PDB file of C-alpha atoms in Angstrom:
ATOM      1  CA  UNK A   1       3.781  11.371  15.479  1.00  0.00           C
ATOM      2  CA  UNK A   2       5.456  11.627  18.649  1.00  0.00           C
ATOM      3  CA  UNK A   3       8.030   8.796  18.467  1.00  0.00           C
ATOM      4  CA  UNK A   4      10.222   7.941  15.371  1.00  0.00           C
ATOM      5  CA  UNK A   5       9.326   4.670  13.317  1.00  0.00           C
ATOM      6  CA  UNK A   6      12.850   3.794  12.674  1.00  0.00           C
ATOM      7  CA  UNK A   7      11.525   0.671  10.570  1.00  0.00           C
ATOM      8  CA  UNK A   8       8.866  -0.016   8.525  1.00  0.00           C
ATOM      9  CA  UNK A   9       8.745  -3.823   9.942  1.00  0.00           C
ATOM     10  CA  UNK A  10       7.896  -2.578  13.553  1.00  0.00           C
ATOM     11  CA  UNK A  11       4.250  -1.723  12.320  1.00  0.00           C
ATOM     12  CA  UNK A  12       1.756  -4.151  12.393  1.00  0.00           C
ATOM     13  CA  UNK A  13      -1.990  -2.937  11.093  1.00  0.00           C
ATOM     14  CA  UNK A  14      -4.804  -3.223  12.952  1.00  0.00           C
ATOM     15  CA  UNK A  15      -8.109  -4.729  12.254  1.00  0.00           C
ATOM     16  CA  UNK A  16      -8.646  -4.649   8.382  1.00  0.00           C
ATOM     17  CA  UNK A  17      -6.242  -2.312   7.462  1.00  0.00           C
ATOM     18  CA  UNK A  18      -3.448  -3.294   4.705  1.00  0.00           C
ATOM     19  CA  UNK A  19      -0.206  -1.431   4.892  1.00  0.00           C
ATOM     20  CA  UNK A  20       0.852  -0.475   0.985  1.00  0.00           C
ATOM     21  CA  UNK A  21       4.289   1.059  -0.837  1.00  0.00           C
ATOM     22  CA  UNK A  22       3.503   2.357  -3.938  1.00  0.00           C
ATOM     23  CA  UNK A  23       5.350   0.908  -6.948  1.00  0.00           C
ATOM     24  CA  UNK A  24       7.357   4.001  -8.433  1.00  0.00           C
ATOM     25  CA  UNK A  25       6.851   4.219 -12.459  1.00  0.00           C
ATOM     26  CA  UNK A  26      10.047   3.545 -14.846  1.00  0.00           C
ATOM     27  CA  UNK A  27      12.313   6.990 -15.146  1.00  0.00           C
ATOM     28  CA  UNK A  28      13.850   5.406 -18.344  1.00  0.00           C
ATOM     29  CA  UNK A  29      12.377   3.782 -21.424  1.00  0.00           C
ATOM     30  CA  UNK A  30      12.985   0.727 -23.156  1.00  0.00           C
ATOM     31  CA  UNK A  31      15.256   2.421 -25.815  1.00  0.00           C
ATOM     32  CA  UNK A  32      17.419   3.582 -22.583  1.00  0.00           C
ATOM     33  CA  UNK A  33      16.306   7.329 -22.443  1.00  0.00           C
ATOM     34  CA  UNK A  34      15.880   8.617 -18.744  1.00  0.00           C
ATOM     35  CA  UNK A  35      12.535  11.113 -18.128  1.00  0.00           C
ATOM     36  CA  UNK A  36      12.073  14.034 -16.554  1.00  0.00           C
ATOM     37  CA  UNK A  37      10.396  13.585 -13.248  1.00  0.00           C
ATOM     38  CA  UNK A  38       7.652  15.774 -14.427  1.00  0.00           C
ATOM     39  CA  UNK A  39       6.599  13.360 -17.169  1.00  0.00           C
ATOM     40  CA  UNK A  40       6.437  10.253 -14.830  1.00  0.00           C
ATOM     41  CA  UNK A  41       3.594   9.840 -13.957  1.00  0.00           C
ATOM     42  CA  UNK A  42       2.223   8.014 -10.290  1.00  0.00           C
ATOM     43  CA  UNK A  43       0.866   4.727 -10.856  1.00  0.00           C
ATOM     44  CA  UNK A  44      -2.229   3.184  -8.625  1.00  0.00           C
ATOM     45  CA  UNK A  45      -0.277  -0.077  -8.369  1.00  0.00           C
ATOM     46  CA  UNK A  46       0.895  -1.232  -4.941  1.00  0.00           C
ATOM     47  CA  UNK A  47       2.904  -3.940  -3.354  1.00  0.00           C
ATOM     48  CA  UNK A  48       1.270  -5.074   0.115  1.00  0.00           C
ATOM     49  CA  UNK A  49       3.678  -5.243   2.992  1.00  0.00           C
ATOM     50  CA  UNK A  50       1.420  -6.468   6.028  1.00  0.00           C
ATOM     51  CA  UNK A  51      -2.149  -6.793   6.642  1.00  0.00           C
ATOM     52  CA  UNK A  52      -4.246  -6.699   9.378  1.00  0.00           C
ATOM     53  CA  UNK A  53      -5.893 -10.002  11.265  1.00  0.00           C
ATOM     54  CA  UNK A  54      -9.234  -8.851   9.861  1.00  0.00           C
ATOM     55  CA  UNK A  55     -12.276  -7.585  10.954  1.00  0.00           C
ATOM     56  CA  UNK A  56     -14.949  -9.525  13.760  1.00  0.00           C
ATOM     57  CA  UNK A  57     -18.653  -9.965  12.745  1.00  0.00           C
ATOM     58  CA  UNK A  58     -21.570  -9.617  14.739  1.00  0.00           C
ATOM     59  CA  UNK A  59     -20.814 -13.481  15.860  1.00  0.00           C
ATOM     60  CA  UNK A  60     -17.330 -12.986  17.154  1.00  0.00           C
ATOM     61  CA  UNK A  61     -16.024 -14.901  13.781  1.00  0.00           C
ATOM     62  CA  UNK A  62     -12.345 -13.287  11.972  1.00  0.00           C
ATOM     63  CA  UNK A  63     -13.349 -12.137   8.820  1.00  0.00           C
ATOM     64  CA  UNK A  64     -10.789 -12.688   6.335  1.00  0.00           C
ATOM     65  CA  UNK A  65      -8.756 -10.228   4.229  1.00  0.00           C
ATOM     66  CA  UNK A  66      -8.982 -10.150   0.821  1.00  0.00           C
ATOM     67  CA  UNK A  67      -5.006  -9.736   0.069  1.00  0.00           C
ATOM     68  CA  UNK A  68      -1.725 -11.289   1.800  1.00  0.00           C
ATOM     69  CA  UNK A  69       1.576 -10.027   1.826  1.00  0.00           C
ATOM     70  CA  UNK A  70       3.447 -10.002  -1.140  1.00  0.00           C
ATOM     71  CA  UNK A  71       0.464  -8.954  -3.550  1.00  0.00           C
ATOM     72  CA  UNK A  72      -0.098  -6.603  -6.088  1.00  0.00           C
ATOM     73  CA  UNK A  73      -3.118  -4.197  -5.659  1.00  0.00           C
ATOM     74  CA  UNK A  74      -4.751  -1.425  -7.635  1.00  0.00           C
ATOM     75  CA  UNK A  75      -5.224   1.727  -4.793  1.00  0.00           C
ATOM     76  CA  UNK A  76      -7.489   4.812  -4.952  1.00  0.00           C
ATOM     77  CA  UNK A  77      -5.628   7.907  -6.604  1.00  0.00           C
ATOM     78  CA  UNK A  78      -6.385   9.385  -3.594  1.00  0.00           C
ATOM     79  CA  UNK A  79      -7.299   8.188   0.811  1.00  0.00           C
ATOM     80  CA  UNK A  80      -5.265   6.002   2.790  1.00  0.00           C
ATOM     81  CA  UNK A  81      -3.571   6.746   6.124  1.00  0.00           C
ATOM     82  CA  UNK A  82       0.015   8.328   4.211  1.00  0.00           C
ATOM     83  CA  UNK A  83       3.333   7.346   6.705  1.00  0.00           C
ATOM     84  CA  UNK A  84       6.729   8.262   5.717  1.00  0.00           C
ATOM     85  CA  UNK A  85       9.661   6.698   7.179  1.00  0.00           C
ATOM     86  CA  UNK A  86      12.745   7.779   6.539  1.00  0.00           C
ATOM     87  CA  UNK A  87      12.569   8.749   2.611  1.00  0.00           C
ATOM     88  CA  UNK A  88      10.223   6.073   2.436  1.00  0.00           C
ATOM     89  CA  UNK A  89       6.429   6.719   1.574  1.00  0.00           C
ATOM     90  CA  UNK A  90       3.687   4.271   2.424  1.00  0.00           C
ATOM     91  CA  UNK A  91      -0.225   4.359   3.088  1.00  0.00           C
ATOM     92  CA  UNK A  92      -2.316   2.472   5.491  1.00  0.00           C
ATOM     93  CA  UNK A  93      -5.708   1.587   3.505  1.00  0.00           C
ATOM     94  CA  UNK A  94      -8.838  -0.464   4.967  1.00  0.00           C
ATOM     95  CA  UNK A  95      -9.638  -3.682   2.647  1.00  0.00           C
ATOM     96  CA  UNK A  96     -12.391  -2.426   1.088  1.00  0.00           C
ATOM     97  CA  UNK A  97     -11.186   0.572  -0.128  1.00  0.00           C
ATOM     98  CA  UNK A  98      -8.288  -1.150  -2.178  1.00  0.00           C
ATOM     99  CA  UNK A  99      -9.501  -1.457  -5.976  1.00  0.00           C
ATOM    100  CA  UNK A 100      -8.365  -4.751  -7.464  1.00  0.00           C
ATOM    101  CA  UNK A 101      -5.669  -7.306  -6.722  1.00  0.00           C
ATOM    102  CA  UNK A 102      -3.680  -8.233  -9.663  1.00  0.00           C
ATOM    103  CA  UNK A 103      -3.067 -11.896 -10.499  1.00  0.00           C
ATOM    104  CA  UNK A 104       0.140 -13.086 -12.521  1.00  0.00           C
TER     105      UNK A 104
END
């Protein structure tokens, strides 16, 4: 990237695409020990920060996204667009390719 993203709230996805922050797993356990980062392990869940204004169909209707922001989502181990800012790491993923949304 040529120019700097100084925040993560100047991008705005395009189209269908959902921009995602990984949730980072617990580095301590209930009983108060703190792990290795070695034995964390990544978890596929995701908090959505934006989301595009959706797709057109062949009719020139919007076709809705399946997430807002502010949900929970279940991501591929692996795909997305990766973007770091800062020490901050988030990936751009199209709607379809997210997994599930999880309900509370």
């Amino acid at each position: 990237m040529s120019a700097a993203i100084k925040s993560i709230k100047s991008l705005a996805p395009l189209l269908d695409r959902v921009l995602v922050q990984r949730i980072k797993a617990d580095t301590k356990t209930a009983g108060g020990i703190f792990l290795p980062e070695t034995a964390v392990k990544e978890l596929n869940e995701a908090k959505v920060l934006a989301v595009g204004p959706g797709m057109m169909d062949k009719k020139g209707n919007r076709i809705p996204l399946g997430v807002a922001a502010g949900d929970r989502v279940l991501i591929p181990q692996f795909g997305g667009s990766p973007l770091k800012v800062g020490e901050e790491e988030f990936s751009l993923f199209r709607d379809h390719e997210l997994l599930a949304k999880i309900n509370e």
